[in-house]
Amino acid sequence: MINIALCFENDAGLHFLYAELSRCFDLRGIDCNLYCFHNAAALMRGAQRKCFDILFCDMTAEYGLVRLTALNLKKLNPRLVCVALPGKAYAPSAEDCLLEPFYTIPGKSPKQLRTYACLAYEATFDSENNFSYYKRPSYVHIPFSSIKYFVSEGRRVRIACADTAKQDNVFYKKLCDVEALISAKERAFFRIHQSYLINADYVAAYNRSHVILTTGENLPISRYEYYKAIRNHIADKKMRR
């Protein structure tokens, strides 16, 4: 169960948020409590009673007082995920980096709201040790230690695991987006091809043209810059041509 705070001065905006987020999380089978607030003072009082996991708000409300309250909530719960709704006078602030993970919704359409609601939810259980993705009807969490590589298959990405029991790990996302998510966690995964992102822990040997994994698989290296990246990090496993 997660606790979500909604802070919006306008009643219509608050009702819209509540209805759309309720529908979004219900469709994904996510249990959550939604708490509505009209101003920063009420939001702060609510935070003294409940620990919020996600905050949706207008950062420009009350001449920046809501942003200041969001920063205070972040101190109470360092894992708080903030989502800023578009306001007429919204402009990024240097302080926003203190709210990371922090998302700004570019518009107010239901589709955009659902997209960012899912991103915020995923960030609440984000772990340095797991890769997570959504596959109806729930989320899947796979330890990085069991992932041999990610492979792009058209519009989908498949995860190849060392555990042969985990065979159906396929989801819709670009491989470059997966790479960016993993890089943010400072995990040792390397691109060796337009279609392959491999776990360095499973590299048994490599040369200019291919990589051999500890499981015996032979994967191609398509570009010299990919080869250089691997060589710079795991030079001791280089094999003769």
PDB file of C-alpha atoms in Angstrom, residues 94-194:
ATOM      1  CA  ALA A  94      17.782  24.849  -8.982  1.00  0.00           C
ATOM      2  CA  GLU A  95      16.196  23.382  -5.856  1.00  0.00           C
ATOM      3  CA  ASP A  96      14.240  20.851  -7.921  1.00  0.00           C
ATOM      4  CA  CYS A  97      17.314  18.610  -8.043  1.00  0.00           C
ATOM      5  CA  LEU A  98      16.866  18.105  -4.282  1.00  0.00           C
ATOM      6  CA  LEU A  99      13.508  16.473  -5.009  1.00  0.00           C
ATOM      7  CA  GLU A 100      14.888  13.693  -7.216  1.00  0.00           C
ATOM      8  CA  PRO A 101      13.315  11.509  -8.391  1.00  0.00           C
ATOM      9  CA  PHE A 102      11.339  14.436  -9.782  1.00  0.00           C
ATOM     10  CA  TYR A 103       9.054  14.496 -12.824  1.00  0.00           C
ATOM     11  CA  THR A 104       7.357  17.367 -14.637  1.00  0.00           C
ATOM     12  CA  ILE A 105       4.219  16.553 -16.626  1.00  0.00           C
ATOM     13  CA  PRO A 106       4.280  18.510 -19.920  1.00  0.00           C
ATOM     14  CA  GLY A 107       0.472  18.676 -20.194  1.00  0.00           C
ATOM     15  CA  LYS A 108      -2.785  17.854 -18.427  1.00  0.00           C
ATOM     16  CA  SER A 109      -4.152  15.132 -20.662  1.00  0.00           C
ATOM     17  CA  PRO A 110      -5.290  11.903 -18.949  1.00  0.00           C
ATOM     18  CA  LYS A 111      -2.801   9.922 -21.039  1.00  0.00           C
ATOM     19  CA  GLN A 112       0.161  12.025 -19.886  1.00  0.00           C
ATOM     20  CA  LEU A 113      -1.017  11.884 -16.297  1.00  0.00           C
ATOM     21  CA  ARG A 114      -1.277   8.078 -16.413  1.00  0.00           C
ATOM     22  CA  THR A 115       2.199   7.813 -17.954  1.00  0.00           C
ATOM     23  CA  TYR A 116       3.830   9.894 -15.249  1.00  0.00           C
ATOM     24  CA  ALA A 117       1.785   8.255 -12.509  1.00  0.00           C
ATOM     25  CA  CYS A 118       3.260   4.911 -13.563  1.00  0.00           C
ATOM     26  CA  LEU A 119       6.787   6.372 -13.656  1.00  0.00           C
ATOM     27  CA  ALA A 120       6.324   7.782 -10.170  1.00  0.00           C
ATOM     28  CA  TYR A 121       5.012   4.467  -8.859  1.00  0.00           C
ATOM     29  CA  GLU A 122       7.900   2.542 -10.395  1.00  0.00           C
ATOM     30  CA  ALA A 123      10.332   4.959  -8.740  1.00  0.00           C
ATOM     31  CA  THR A 124       8.856   4.265  -5.285  1.00  0.00           C
ATOM     32  CA  PHE A 125      10.024   0.662  -5.326  1.00  0.00           C
ATOM     33  CA  ASP A 126      13.102   1.271  -7.443  1.00  0.00           C
ATOM     34  CA  SER A 127      16.056  -0.692  -6.101  1.00  0.00           C
ATOM     35  CA  GLU A 128      19.749  -0.605  -6.917  1.00  0.00           C
ATOM     36  CA  ASN A 129      19.714  -4.399  -6.992  1.00  0.00           C
ATOM     37  CA  ASN A 130      16.700  -5.008  -9.249  1.00  0.00           C
ATOM     38  CA  PHE A 131      15.466  -4.138 -12.710  1.00  0.00           C
ATOM     39  CA  SER A 132      11.698  -3.604 -12.704  1.00  0.00           C
ATOM     40  CA  TYR A 133       9.146  -3.406 -15.490  1.00  0.00           C
ATOM     41  CA  TYR A 134       5.378  -3.602 -15.857  1.00  0.00           C
ATOM     42  CA  LYS A 135       3.753  -6.664 -17.355  1.00  0.00           C
ATOM     43  CA  ARG A 136       0.010  -6.915 -16.947  1.00  0.00           C
ATOM     44  CA  PRO A 137      -1.391  -7.432 -14.386  1.00  0.00           C
ATOM     45  CA  SER A 138       1.538  -6.457 -12.117  1.00  0.00           C
ATOM     46  CA  TYR A 139       5.179  -5.392 -11.883  1.00  0.00           C
ATOM     47  CA  VAL A 140       8.114  -7.764 -12.333  1.00  0.00           C
ATOM     48  CA  HIS A 141      11.379  -7.330 -10.389  1.00  0.00           C
ATOM     49  CA  ILE A 142      14.515  -9.147 -11.566  1.00  0.00           C
ATOM     50  CA  PRO A 143      17.833  -9.059  -9.670  1.00  0.00           C
ATOM     51  CA  PHE A 144      20.619  -7.581 -11.800  1.00  0.00           C
ATOM     52  CA  SER A 145      22.834 -10.455 -10.654  1.00  0.00           C
ATOM     53  CA  SER A 146      20.673 -12.918 -12.623  1.00  0.00           C
ATOM     54  CA  ILE A 147      20.521 -10.886 -15.866  1.00  0.00           C
ATOM     55  CA  LYS A 148      22.970 -11.948 -18.587  1.00  0.00           C
ATOM     56  CA  TYR A 149      21.869  -9.399 -21.162  1.00  0.00           C
ATOM     57  CA  PHE A 150      19.010  -7.371 -22.641  1.00  0.00           C
ATOM     58  CA  VAL A 151      18.221  -7.883 -26.311  1.00  0.00           C
ATOM     59  CA  SER A 152      16.083  -5.631 -28.511  1.00  0.00           C
ATOM     60  CA  GLU A 153      13.408  -7.439 -30.520  1.00  0.00           C
ATOM     61  CA  GLY A 154      11.628  -4.801 -32.566  1.00  0.00           C
ATOM     62  CA  ARG A 155       9.570  -2.621 -30.255  1.00  0.00           C
ATOM     63  CA  ARG A 156      10.176  -4.988 -27.350  1.00  0.00           C
ATOM     64  CA  VAL A 157      13.098  -5.863 -25.101  1.00  0.00           C
ATOM     65  CA  ARG A 158      13.774  -9.366 -23.831  1.00  0.00           C
ATOM     66  CA  ILE A 159      15.797 -10.127 -20.696  1.00  0.00           C
ATOM     67  CA  ALA A 160      18.020 -13.194 -20.882  1.00  0.00           C
ATOM     68  CA  CYS A 161      18.525 -14.581 -17.376  1.00  0.00           C
ATOM     69  CA  ALA A 162      20.992 -17.086 -15.996  1.00  0.00           C
ATOM     70  CA  ASP A 163      18.047 -18.694 -14.232  1.00  0.00           C
ATOM     71  CA  THR A 164      16.508 -20.823 -16.983  1.00  0.00           C
ATOM     72  CA  ALA A 165      13.168 -20.790 -15.156  1.00  0.00           C
ATOM     73  CA  LYS A 166      12.770 -17.099 -16.023  1.00  0.00           C
ATOM     74  CA  GLN A 167      12.113 -17.277 -19.753  1.00  0.00           C
ATOM     75  CA  ASP A 168       9.204 -14.908 -20.392  1.00  0.00           C
ATOM     76  CA  ASN A 169      10.784 -11.554 -19.508  1.00  0.00           C
ATOM     77  CA  VAL A 170       9.623  -9.443 -22.456  1.00  0.00           C
ATOM     78  CA  PHE A 171       8.311  -5.881 -22.242  1.00  0.00           C
ATOM     79  CA  TYR A 172       7.731  -2.857 -24.470  1.00  0.00           C
ATOM     80  CA  LYS A 173      10.538  -0.302 -24.232  1.00  0.00           C
ATOM     81  CA  LYS A 174      13.497   0.949 -26.265  1.00  0.00           C
ATOM     82  CA  LEU A 175      16.877  -0.566 -25.449  1.00  0.00           C
ATOM     83  CA  CYS A 176      18.384   2.928 -25.187  1.00  0.00           C
ATOM     84  CA  ASP A 177      15.843   3.735 -22.460  1.00  0.00           C
ATOM     85  CA  VAL A 178      16.765   0.561 -20.591  1.00  0.00           C
ATOM     86  CA  GLU A 179      20.427   1.517 -20.897  1.00  0.00           C
ATOM     87  CA  ALA A 180      19.731   4.975 -19.442  1.00  0.00           C
ATOM     88  CA  LEU A 181      17.844   3.503 -16.478  1.00  0.00           C
ATOM     89  CA  ILE A 182      20.656   1.084 -15.704  1.00  0.00           C
ATOM     90  CA  SER A 183      23.376   3.720 -16.139  1.00  0.00           C
ATOM     91  CA  ALA A 184      21.643   5.861 -13.503  1.00  0.00           C
ATOM     92  CA  LYS A 185      22.125   2.981 -11.060  1.00  0.00           C
ATOM     93  CA  GLU A 186      25.810   2.660 -12.005  1.00  0.00           C
ATOM     94  CA  ARG A 187      25.501  -1.018 -12.905  1.00  0.00           C
ATOM     95  CA  ALA A 188      28.185  -2.640 -15.084  1.00  0.00           C
ATOM     96  CA  PHE A 189      26.204  -3.219 -18.269  1.00  0.00           C
ATOM     97  CA  PHE A 190      27.731  -2.484 -21.686  1.00  0.00           C
ATOM     98  CA  ARG A 191      26.279  -1.988 -25.143  1.00  0.00           C
ATOM     99  CA  ILE A 192      28.063  -4.295 -27.610  1.00  0.00           C
ATOM    100  CA  HIS A 193      25.591  -4.011 -30.455  1.00  0.00           C
ATOM    101  CA  GLN A 194      22.520  -2.033 -31.458  1.00  0.00           C
TER     102      GLN A 194
END
